C-alpha cells in the first residue's frame, strides 16, 4: 500500500485522509448501482476490504496453506508461524496487556457466546454464575450481547438486570451505581451502540463493575476500527470484536481476555487441537488460548484480519476517527434540517453512524428510494429490538461511515433522504 494514502500533502480533507486515493484500494466501491456510482454507507453492518487485506489472504492461500500445529512439514510450520504472527499483531493492535490473551473466533457473536456460555458450561463445580447471582447488561446492546446473557441466566438461575437508557438513549453511571451490588457477577456493555451510535461512558462503568467484583465484558464491534483506548487501560476482563467491521474478512474476529478470566471459561468447542492428552474416558485441556480454539481455525482469515489491523495502523486510528467524525457532523447537520426527521444520539462523540426516524415514513421506503440512487444504507431494528421498543420510535434508517467515504456521498445521502420525504409524504 502506498503511504501516500495518508500523506497530508495529497489530502482533500482537513483530517489528513485522502479518500480518493484510499478508494483506489477498495475495488468493490468502483461500481454503478442503478446507474449511479455506489455510495456504500452500510459500514456498521460490514466494511469493505482493501487490496492489502485481499492480497495477504491470497498470498497465504497460494504459498503457505496447510493445517497448523499438527505437521512437521515446512508448509505446516509456515502456516503455524503465520497464525502465531497474526495473533501477536492483533494483540498489539488492541493494546492488550501482558496478562491478556487473544482467542480467534468467527466474530463478536461467537466471542460473546464463548464468555456467556463458558461461565456455566463446566457444570456447578466450575460455574461462575449461580442461582441468585446477577448479570447486568446495558439496554443499548446488539442481540449478540443480550441473548447469550438471557440464556446464561436461564441456565444458572441468575437474574438478568438491564441498565436502561433514558429517553434520549443514554445510559448513566449513576444508574449503574444504583444497580450494582455484591450479587453482580457480570457486567456487559457495548463500546458504541450499533443501532443509535450512542457511546456510553463504558470506561468508568467497567471500572465500577470491576471494583464490585464482577467480570466485565466489552462489545467492541463498533469501536475497534476507529476509536478505542488500549485494552490494557480498561478494566475489561473480556473484549469481543469482528473482522468484517474493521476492513477484514467475514467470519473472523476475536475474544481478548485477561488470562485468568479466560481460564474460567469452559470451552464451547471440544475436540482436536484444544487438548494436552486424551484417553477414552477423559482428556486434559490445553492452556488458553488454545483450549478455546478447538478444531481447525480460519488461518487465512486470521492472516487477513492481521493485515486489516496493519492497514488501520498504517492509516492511523486518529485520522480515521477524525475523518468519520467530519462526515458524521455533515450528515447530522444536513439531516437535522429536514422537517419531521428525528436523529438518535446527534451529539454522540466518536460515532460512526447516523440513525433516524421520520414521521409517517417507513424506513424500508427510505432505504429502497436511496438504493434507487445507488446509496446503500440499512433499515430496521439493527438487531437491537428491545432498545427500539424501549425508545418507542420504531425501526430506523441508518447510514454508517468508513475511512473511504466522502463528503460528496454524504451530500447524496442528504439529498436522497430529502427526495424520499417529498415522494413519500
Ligand atoms: N455487537 C455489535 C455492537 C454489532 O454491531 C454487531 C454486528 N452488527 C455484533 C455485535 C455482531 O457481530 P457479528 O455478526 O460479526 O458476530
Tab-separated table of C-alpha atoms and ligand atoms in Angstrom:
chain	number	residue	atom	x	y	z
A	1	UNK	CA	0.000	0.000	0.000
A	2	UNK	CA	1.270	3.455	-0.793
A	3	UNK	CA	2.000	5.508	2.283
A	4	UNK	CA	0.660	8.425	0.240
A	5	UNK	CA	-2.761	7.179	1.239
A	6	UNK	CA	-2.411	9.199	4.421
A	7	UNK	CA	0.046	11.772	3.214
A	8	UNK	CA	-1.419	15.158	4.174
A	9	UNK	CA	0.065	16.733	1.050
A	10	UNK	CA	-2.364	14.658	-1.024
A	11	UNK	CA	-5.173	15.340	1.337
A	12	UNK	CA	-8.556	16.619	0.258
A	13	UNK	CA	-9.856	16.687	3.805
A	14	UNK	CA	-8.809	18.610	6.891
A	15	UNK	CA	-8.419	15.288	8.654
A	16	UNK	CA	-5.331	14.243	6.688
A	17	UNK	CA	-7.100	11.409	4.893
A	18	UNK	CA	-7.375	11.366	1.138
A	19	UNK	CA	-10.475	9.299	0.476
A	20	UNK	CA	-9.971	9.470	-3.291
A	21	UNK	CA	-6.606	7.802	-3.024
A	22	UNK	CA	-7.799	5.384	-0.374
A	23	UNK	CA	-10.754	4.395	-2.507
A	24	UNK	CA	-8.437	3.065	-5.177
A	25	UNK	CA	-7.542	0.332	-2.651
A	26	UNK	CA	-11.170	-0.833	-2.450
A	27	UNK	CA	-12.168	-2.278	-5.841
A	28	UNK	CA	-15.729	-3.069	-4.766
A	29	UNK	CA	-16.504	0.640	-4.409
A	30	UNK	CA	-15.906	1.257	-8.096
A	31	UNK	CA	-19.217	0.138	-9.494
A	32	UNK	CA	-22.535	1.569	-10.546
A	33	UNK	CA	-25.752	0.703	-8.770
A	34	UNK	CA	-28.974	1.525	-10.636
A	35	UNK	CA	-26.958	3.704	-12.994
A	36	UNK	CA	-25.325	5.744	-10.204
A	37	UNK	CA	-21.918	5.412	-8.575
A	38	UNK	CA	-22.228	3.221	-5.491
A	39	UNK	CA	-22.251	5.189	-2.229
A	40	UNK	CA	-21.626	2.481	0.325
A	41	UNK	CA	-22.937	3.735	3.674
A	42	UNK	CA	-23.600	0.413	5.399
A	43	UNK	CA	-20.272	0.133	7.167
A	44	UNK	CA	-21.683	-0.533	10.628
A	45	UNK	CA	-23.008	-3.788	9.181
A	46	UNK	CA	-19.861	-4.652	7.193
A	47	UNK	CA	-16.908	-2.650	5.947
A	48	UNK	CA	-15.172	-3.430	2.661
A	49	UNK	CA	-11.708	-4.999	2.454
A	50	UNK	CA	-8.766	-3.153	0.867
A	51	UNK	CA	-6.335	-4.726	-1.583
A	52	UNK	CA	-3.598	-5.298	1.042
A	53	UNK	CA	-6.004	-7.472	3.056
A	54	UNK	CA	-7.127	-9.378	-0.046
A	55	UNK	CA	-3.507	-9.770	-1.117
A	56	UNK	CA	-2.376	-11.107	2.269
A	57	UNK	CA	-5.048	-13.807	2.139
A	58	UNK	CA	-4.290	-14.663	-1.489
A	59	UNK	CA	-0.594	-14.902	-0.699
A	60	UNK	CA	-1.280	-17.287	2.185
A	61	UNK	CA	-3.590	-19.410	0.014
A	62	UNK	CA	-1.134	-19.531	-2.882
A	63	UNK	CA	2.088	-20.165	-0.973
A	64	UNK	CA	1.622	-21.292	2.634
A	65	UNK	CA	-1.752	-23.009	3.080
A	66	UNK	CA	-1.624	-26.048	5.338
A	67	UNK	CA	-3.117	-27.119	8.635
A	68	UNK	CA	-1.386	-25.676	11.686
A	69	UNK	CA	0.163	-27.273	14.790
A	70	UNK	CA	-0.028	-30.859	13.564
A	71	UNK	CA	2.623	-31.041	10.879
A	72	UNK	CA	6.383	-31.264	10.911
A	73	UNK	CA	6.481	-30.353	7.229
A	74	UNK	CA	7.518	-26.931	6.072
A	75	UNK	CA	4.146	-25.637	4.920
A	76	UNK	CA	2.515	-26.568	8.224
A	77	UNK	CA	5.278	-24.767	10.075
A	78	UNK	CA	4.863	-21.689	7.904
A	79	UNK	CA	1.109	-21.727	8.387
A	80	UNK	CA	1.597	-22.057	12.157
A	81	UNK	CA	4.039	-19.142	12.106
A	82	UNK	CA	1.548	-17.035	10.127
A	83	UNK	CA	-1.226	-17.838	12.622
A	84	UNK	CA	1.006	-17.004	15.616
A	85	UNK	CA	2.163	-13.791	13.942
A	86	UNK	CA	-1.456	-12.783	13.300
A	87	UNK	CA	-2.248	-13.285	16.973
A	88	UNK	CA	0.705	-11.125	18.005
A	89	UNK	CA	-0.264	-8.377	15.534
A	90	UNK	CA	-3.839	-8.291	16.780
A	91	UNK	CA	-2.832	-8.256	20.437
A	92	UNK	CA	-0.668	-5.235	19.757
A	93	UNK	CA	-3.461	-3.659	17.697
A	94	UNK	CA	-5.950	-3.739	20.590
A	95	UNK	CA	-3.287	-2.721	23.100
A	96	UNK	CA	-3.558	-5.889	25.142
A	97	UNK	CA	-1.571	-6.088	28.366
A	98	UNK	CA	0.907	-8.850	29.076
A	99	UNK	CA	-1.805	-10.603	31.102
A	100	UNK	CA	-4.235	-10.550	28.195
A	101	UNK	CA	-4.581	-13.260	25.604
A	102	UNK	CA	-6.353	-13.345	22.252
A	103	UNK	CA	-8.610	-16.168	21.101
A	104	UNK	CA	-9.570	-16.294	17.424
A	105	UNK	CA	-13.308	-16.580	16.842
A	106	UNK	CA	-15.734	-16.316	13.942
A	107	UNK	CA	-16.727	-12.860	15.161
A	108	UNK	CA	-18.243	-10.900	18.017
A	109	UNK	CA	-21.243	-13.207	18.341
A	110	UNK	CA	-19.137	-16.293	18.880
A	111	UNK	CA	-16.793	-14.452	21.248
A	112	UNK	CA	-19.681	-13.267	23.438
A	113	UNK	CA	-21.244	-16.737	23.422
A	114	UNK	CA	-17.880	-18.159	24.433
A	115	UNK	CA	-17.995	-15.976	27.522
A	116	UNK	CA	-21.675	-16.195	28.426
A	117	UNK	CA	-21.835	-19.975	27.938
A	118	UNK	CA	-18.312	-20.667	29.133
A	119	UNK	CA	-19.193	-19.256	32.550
A	120	UNK	CA	-21.639	-22.087	33.260
A	121	UNK	CA	-20.979	-24.901	30.740
A	122	UNK	CA	-18.433	-26.574	33.028
A	123	UNK	CA	-21.129	-27.608	35.493
A	124	UNK	CA	-21.879	-26.458	39.003
A	125	UNK	CA	-18.359	-27.106	40.284
A	126	UNK	CA	-16.869	-24.621	37.864
A	127	UNK	CA	-19.694	-22.225	37.224
A	128	UNK	CA	-19.110	-18.533	37.834
A	129	UNK	CA	-22.868	-17.978	37.818
A	130	UNK	CA	-25.137	-19.479	40.473
A	131	UNK	CA	-28.797	-19.033	41.443
A	132	UNK	CA	-29.344	-15.573	42.923
A	133	UNK	CA	-26.335	-14.016	41.169
A	134	UNK	CA	-26.938	-11.021	38.953
A	135	UNK	CA	-25.854	-10.206	35.413
A	136	UNK	CA	-26.121	-6.561	34.385
A	137	UNK	CA	-26.334	-5.817	30.663
A	138	UNK	CA	-26.768	-2.363	29.202
A	139	UNK	CA	-30.009	-1.645	27.372
A	140	UNK	CA	-28.107	-0.435	24.296
A	141	UNK	CA	-26.900	-3.844	23.234
A	142	UNK	CA	-26.956	-5.713	19.966
A	143	UNK	CA	-28.763	-9.036	20.376
A	144	UNK	CA	-25.325	-10.713	20.423
A	145	UNK	CA	-24.627	-9.128	23.813
A	146	UNK	CA	-28.074	-9.798	25.216
A	147	UNK	CA	-29.432	-13.187	24.158
A	148	UNK	CA	-26.387	-15.160	25.399
A	149	UNK	CA	-26.881	-13.489	28.808
A	150	UNK	CA	-30.615	-14.279	28.796
A	151	UNK	CA	-29.650	-17.911	28.186
A	152	UNK	CA	-26.926	-17.883	30.855
A	153	UNK	CA	-29.411	-16.506	33.382
A	154	UNK	CA	-31.982	-19.190	32.467
A	155	UNK	CA	-29.435	-21.987	32.708
A	156	UNK	CA	-27.960	-20.931	36.051
A	157	UNK	CA	-30.821	-19.326	37.963
A	158	UNK	CA	-29.004	-15.986	37.866
A	159	UNK	CA	-31.024	-12.817	37.379
A	160	UNK	CA	-30.620	-10.611	34.311
A	161	UNK	CA	-30.838	-6.895	35.057
A	162	UNK	CA	-30.874	-4.229	32.357
A	163	UNK	CA	-29.165	-0.855	32.677
A	164	UNK	CA	-31.902	1.055	30.862
A	165	UNK	CA	-31.153	4.127	28.767
A	166	UNK	CA	-33.081	7.370	29.248
A	167	UNK	CA	-35.489	8.776	26.639
A	168	UNK	CA	-32.513	10.159	24.659
A	169	UNK	CA	-30.924	6.711	24.550
A	170	UNK	CA	-28.146	7.492	27.049
A	171	UNK	CA	-27.054	5.228	29.898
A	172	UNK	CA	-25.752	6.801	33.098
A	173	UNK	CA	-23.084	5.867	35.598
A	174	UNK	CA	-25.379	6.810	38.499
A	175	UNK	CA	-27.960	4.284	37.282
A	176	UNK	CA	-25.315	1.592	37.158
A	177	UNK	CA	-24.224	2.559	40.681
A	178	UNK	CA	-27.802	2.007	41.821
A	179	UNK	CA	-27.998	-1.423	40.139
A	180	UNK	CA	-24.645	-2.837	41.192
A	181	UNK	CA	-24.372	-4.873	44.374
A	182	UNK	CA	-22.334	-7.707	45.827
A	183	UNK	CA	-24.619	-10.026	43.818
A	184	UNK	CA	-23.339	-8.630	40.498
A	185	UNK	CA	-21.160	-11.272	38.855
A	186	UNK	CA	-21.095	-9.982	35.273
A	187	UNK	CA	-21.404	-6.571	33.661
A	188	UNK	CA	-21.625	-6.386	29.850
A	189	UNK	CA	-21.736	-3.263	27.697
A	190	UNK	CA	-21.027	-2.037	24.198
A	191	UNK	CA	-18.302	0.483	23.347
A	192	UNK	CA	-20.658	2.016	20.760
A	193	UNK	CA	-24.303	1.183	20.134
A	194	UNK	CA	-24.804	-0.128	16.607
A	195	UNK	CA	-28.449	0.985	16.458
A	196	UNK	CA	-28.081	4.611	17.583
A	197	UNK	CA	-24.377	5.482	17.584
A	198	UNK	CA	-24.524	6.238	21.308
A	199	UNK	CA	-21.173	5.965	23.025
A	200	UNK	CA	-21.728	5.055	26.676
A	201	UNK	CA	-19.215	6.030	29.391
A	202	UNK	CA	-18.011	2.443	29.322
A	203	UNK	CA	-14.548	3.108	30.793
A	204	UNK	CA	-15.952	4.340	34.129
A	205	UNK	CA	-18.678	1.702	34.079
A	206	UNK	CA	-16.216	-1.151	33.590
A	207	UNK	CA	-14.136	0.188	36.488
A	208	UNK	CA	-17.176	0.435	38.749
A	209	UNK	CA	-18.265	-3.111	37.927
A	210	UNK	CA	-14.754	-4.463	38.374
A	211	UNK	CA	-14.482	-2.807	41.783
A	212	UNK	CA	-17.725	-4.564	42.749
A	213	UNK	CA	-16.103	-7.909	41.903
A	214	UNK	CA	-17.908	-8.570	38.608
A	215	UNK	CA	-16.388	-9.947	35.439
A	216	UNK	CA	-16.555	-7.193	32.832
A	217	UNK	CA	-17.377	-7.665	29.154
A	218	UNK	CA	-16.957	-5.105	26.369
A	219	UNK	CA	-18.516	-5.475	22.919
A	220	UNK	CA	-16.071	-3.527	20.757
A	221	UNK	CA	-17.595	-4.467	17.374
A	222	UNK	CA	-18.453	-0.854	16.503
A	223	UNK	CA	-15.369	0.770	18.007
A	224	UNK	CA	-12.308	-1.302	17.288
A	225	UNK	CA	-11.811	0.015	13.743
A	226	UNK	CA	-11.623	3.709	14.545
A	227	UNK	CA	-11.739	4.541	18.219
A	228	UNK	CA	-10.986	2.742	21.441
A	229	UNK	CA	-8.433	3.068	24.213
A	230	UNK	CA	-5.788	0.395	24.597
A	231	UNK	CA	-7.342	-2.612	26.283
A	232	UNK	CA	-4.574	-2.545	28.883
A	233	UNK	CA	-6.016	0.781	30.091
A	234	UNK	CA	-9.527	-0.580	30.601
A	235	UNK	CA	-10.919	-2.613	33.496
A	236	UNK	CA	-12.042	-5.158	30.988
A	237	UNK	CA	-11.938	-8.917	31.509
A	238	UNK	CA	-13.298	-9.789	28.077
A	239	UNK	CA	-13.464	-7.820	24.839
A	240	UNK	CA	-15.070	-9.046	21.609
A	241	UNK	CA	-14.777	-7.764	18.051
A	242	UNK	CA	-15.380	-8.811	14.419
A	243	UNK	CA	-13.005	-8.664	11.462
A	244	UNK	CA	-15.621	-7.654	8.916
A	245	UNK	CA	-16.296	-4.376	10.724
A	246	UNK	CA	-12.628	-3.331	10.580
A	247	UNK	CA	-11.824	-3.817	6.870
A	248	UNK	CA	-11.056	-7.501	7.466
A	249	UNK	CA	-12.590	-10.757	6.275
A	250	UNK	CA	-16.048	-12.029	7.210
A	251	UNK	CA	-16.271	-14.888	9.678
A	252	UNK	CA	-13.257	-13.691	11.658
A	253	UNK	CA	-12.891	-11.946	14.976
A	254	UNK	CA	-11.514	-12.351	18.434
A	255	UNK	CA	-12.114	-12.573	22.124
A	256	UNK	CA	-9.392	-10.831	24.100
A	257	UNK	CA	-9.394	-11.582	27.788
A	258	UNK	CA	-7.384	-11.448	30.952
A	259	UNK	CA	-5.686	-14.825	31.059
A	260	UNK	CA	-7.208	-15.631	34.464
A	261	UNK	CA	-10.675	-14.711	33.191
A	262	UNK	CA	-10.278	-16.810	30.024
A	263	UNK	CA	-9.235	-19.730	32.205
A	264	UNK	CA	-12.647	-19.565	33.875
A	265	UNK	CA	-14.377	-20.327	30.572
A	266	UNK	CA	-15.408	-23.845	29.736
A	267	UNK	CA	-14.651	-24.324	26.008
A	268	UNK	CA	-17.547	-24.143	23.557
A	269	UNK	CA	-15.790	-26.390	21.055
A	270	UNK	CA	-14.400	-29.682	22.306
A	271	UNK	CA	-12.224	-31.781	20.006
A	272	UNK	CA	-8.931	-31.627	18.188
A	273	UNK	CA	-6.222	-29.071	18.876
A	274	UNK	CA	-7.528	-27.940	22.282
A	275	UNK	CA	-6.092	-30.805	24.347
A	276	UNK	CA	-2.823	-31.834	26.006
A	277	UNK	CA	-3.659	-35.518	26.362
A	278	UNK	CA	-6.668	-37.722	25.652
A	279	UNK	CA	-7.801	-41.122	26.916
A	280	UNK	CA	-11.027	-42.917	26.041
A	281	UNK	CA	-12.787	-41.641	29.130
A	282	UNK	CA	-11.155	-38.284	29.790
A	283	UNK	CA	-8.939	-35.540	28.418
A	284	UNK	CA	-6.661	-32.798	29.678
A	285	UNK	CA	-7.343	-29.473	28.060
A	286	UNK	CA	-4.562	-27.232	26.782
A	287	UNK	CA	-3.783	-23.809	28.221
A	288	UNK	CA	-5.575	-20.720	26.911
A	289	UNK	CA	-5.888	-19.507	24.207
A	290	UNK	CA	-5.530	-22.947	22.506
A	291	UNK	CA	-8.069	-24.519	24.870
A	292	UNK	CA	-10.763	-22.236	23.451
A	293	UNK	CA	-9.860	-22.802	19.787
A	294	UNK	CA	-10.935	-26.407	19.185
A	295	UNK	CA	-10.895	-27.580	15.557
A	296	UNK	CA	-9.099	-26.180	12.530
A	297	UNK	CA	-9.166	-22.400	12.720
A	298	UNK	CA	-9.706	-19.999	9.840
A	299	UNK	CA	-5.980	-19.394	9.311
A	300	UNK	CA	-6.472	-17.495	6.061
A	301	UNK	CA	-8.994	-15.316	7.868
A	302	UNK	CA	-6.596	-14.689	10.767
A	303	UNK	CA	-3.935	-13.612	8.275
A	304	UNK	CA	-6.440	-11.263	6.624
A	305	UNK	CA	-7.582	-9.903	9.971
A	306	UNK	CA	-3.987	-9.112	10.960
A	307	UNK	CA	-3.486	-7.396	7.594
A	308	UNK	CA	-6.591	-5.299	8.313
A	309	UNK	CA	-5.113	-4.284	11.676
A	310	UNK	CA	-1.861	-3.322	9.937
A	311	UNK	CA	-3.852	-1.336	7.377
A	312	UNK	CA	-5.670	0.618	10.093
A	313	UNK	CA	-2.413	1.249	11.959
A	314	UNK	CA	-0.809	2.446	8.740
A	315	UNK	CA	-3.553	4.996	8.127
A	316	UNK	CA	-3.775	5.838	11.823
A	317	UNK	CA	-6.843	5.342	14.015
A	318	UNK	CA	-6.893	9.036	14.938
A	319	UNK	CA	-7.041	10.032	11.253
A	320	UNK	CA	-9.819	7.556	10.559
A	321	UNK	CA	-11.764	8.710	13.603
A	322	UNK	CA	-11.401	12.394	12.652
A	323	UNK	CA	-12.462	11.725	9.057
A	324	UNK	CA	-15.532	9.777	10.137
A	325	UNK	CA	-16.424	12.444	12.715
A	326	UNK	CA	-16.309	15.085	9.981
A	327	UNK	CA	-18.611	13.073	7.717
A	328	UNK	CA	-20.969	12.380	10.586
A	329	UNK	CA	-21.126	16.046	11.566
A	330	UNK	CA	-22.001	16.894	7.951
A	331	UNK	CA	-24.710	14.214	7.910
A	332	UNK	CA	-26.140	15.298	11.279
A	333	UNK	CA	-26.343	18.951	10.177
A	334	UNK	CA	-27.931	18.107	6.820
A	335	UNK	CA	-30.438	15.580	8.113
A	336	UNK	CA	-31.484	17.623	11.142
A	337	UNK	CA	-32.522	20.398	8.783
A	338	UNK	CA	-35.160	18.103	7.228
A	339	UNK	CA	-38.647	18.525	8.592
A	340	UNK	CA	-40.113	15.730	10.690
A	341	UNK	CA	-36.838	13.826	10.953
A	342	UNK	CA	-35.563	12.754	14.392
A	343	UNK	CA	-31.940	11.718	14.792
A	344	UNK	CA	-30.700	9.424	17.516
A	345	UNK	CA	-27.674	10.459	19.553
A	346	UNK	CA	-26.890	13.581	17.487
A	347	UNK	CA	-24.161	14.611	19.941
A	348	UNK	CA	-22.555	11.194	20.420
A	349	UNK	CA	-18.793	11.512	20.304
A	350	UNK	CA	-16.805	9.178	18.061
A	351	UNK	CA	-19.985	7.801	16.498
A	352	UNK	CA	-19.566	6.402	13.006
A	353	UNK	CA	-23.224	6.410	12.072
A	354	UNK	CA	-26.453	8.353	11.949
A	355	UNK	CA	-29.707	6.625	12.752
A	356	UNK	CA	-33.013	8.377	12.294
A	357	UNK	CA	-36.768	8.087	12.078
A	358	UNK	CA	-39.147	10.195	10.023
A	359	UNK	CA	-42.752	10.898	10.957
A	360	UNK	CA	-45.168	8.795	8.870
A	361	UNK	CA	-42.495	7.307	6.589
A	362	UNK	CA	-41.302	3.735	6.958
A	363	UNK	CA	-37.507	3.290	6.889
A	364	UNK	CA	-37.773	0.498	4.315
A	365	UNK	CA	-39.277	3.007	1.881
A	366	UNK	CA	-36.442	5.429	2.523
A	367	UNK	CA	-33.867	2.649	2.096
A	368	UNK	CA	-35.448	1.499	-1.162
A	369	UNK	CA	-35.563	5.009	-2.606
A	370	UNK	CA	-31.932	5.579	-1.602
A	371	UNK	CA	-30.955	2.318	-3.288
A	372	UNK	CA	-32.539	3.645	-6.488
A	373	UNK	CA	-29.869	6.371	-6.284
A	374	UNK	CA	-27.022	3.936	-5.643
A	375	UNK	CA	-26.880	4.721	-1.914
A	376	UNK	CA	-26.592	1.713	0.400
A	377	UNK	CA	-27.956	2.191	3.925
A	378	UNK	CA	-29.538	-0.196	6.419
A	379	UNK	CA	-33.079	-0.050	7.717
A	380	UNK	CA	-34.864	-1.864	10.525
A	381	UNK	CA	-34.079	-2.746	14.130
A	382	UNK	CA	-30.367	-3.437	13.551
A	383	UNK	CA	-30.528	-6.476	15.878
A	384	UNK	CA	-31.408	-4.232	18.820
A	385	UNK	CA	-35.144	-4.740	19.057
A	386	UNK	CA	-35.532	-4.208	22.820
A	387	UNK	CA	-33.740	-0.846	22.551
A	388	UNK	CA	-36.074	0.296	19.785
A	389	UNK	CA	-39.093	-0.839	21.771
A	390	UNK	CA	-37.793	0.972	24.855
A	391	UNK	CA	-37.234	4.216	22.955
A	392	UNK	CA	-40.653	3.826	21.366
A	393	UNK	CA	-39.831	5.241	17.940
A	394	UNK	CA	-39.838	2.061	15.852
A	395	UNK	CA	-37.265	0.949	13.299
A	396	UNK	CA	-34.731	3.416	11.886
A	397	UNK	CA	-32.748	4.240	8.787
A	398	UNK	CA	-29.032	4.029	9.462
A	399	UNK	CA	-26.162	5.427	7.403
A	400	UNK	CA	-22.707	4.480	8.613
A	401	UNK	CA	-19.307	5.741	7.576
A	402	UNK	CA	-15.837	4.388	6.946
A	403	UNK	CA	-12.477	5.807	6.003
A	404	UNK	CA	-13.233	5.649	2.257
A	405	UNK	CA	-16.474	7.635	2.364
A	406	UNK	CA	-16.553	11.165	1.007
A	407	UNK	CA	-18.328	14.453	1.618
A	408	UNK	CA	-19.970	14.036	-1.775
A	409	UNK	CA	-21.504	10.733	-0.674
A	410	UNK	CA	-22.883	12.399	2.446
A	411	UNK	CA	-24.357	15.171	0.272
A	412	UNK	CA	-26.004	12.495	-1.873
A	413	UNK	CA	-27.380	10.855	1.261
A	414	UNK	CA	-28.939	14.104	2.482
A	415	UNK	CA	-30.383	14.904	-0.960
A	416	UNK	CA	-31.647	11.339	-1.277
A	417	UNK	CA	-33.425	11.433	2.079
A	418	UNK	CA	-34.937	14.844	1.245
A	419	UNK	CA	-36.176	13.393	-2.064
A	420	UNK	CA	-37.600	10.306	-0.306
A	421	UNK	CA	-39.528	12.519	2.104
A	422	UNK	CA	-41.010	14.508	-0.777
A	423	UNK	CA	-42.069	11.341	-2.585
A	424	UNK	CA	-43.489	9.573	0.469
A	425	UNK	CA	-45.436	12.418	2.027
B	1	LIG	N1	-22.254	-6.262	18.509
B	1	LIG	C1	-22.415	-5.138	17.794
B	1	LIG	C2	-22.384	-3.809	18.509
B	1	LIG	C3	-22.597	-5.211	16.419
B	1	LIG	O1	-22.760	-4.085	15.711
B	1	LIG	C4	-22.616	-6.477	15.789
B	1	LIG	C5	-22.845	-6.607	14.299
B	1	LIG	N2	-23.842	-5.792	13.792
B	1	LIG	C6	-22.423	-7.618	16.577
B	1	LIG	C7	-22.249	-7.467	17.920
B	1	LIG	C8	-22.393	-8.984	15.968
B	1	LIG	O2	-21.261	-9.113	15.176
B	1	LIG	P1	-21.041	-10.400	14.242
B	1	LIG	O3	-22.282	-10.532	13.427
B	1	LIG	O4	-19.843	-10.039	13.429
B	1	LIG	O5	-20.798	-11.548	15.144
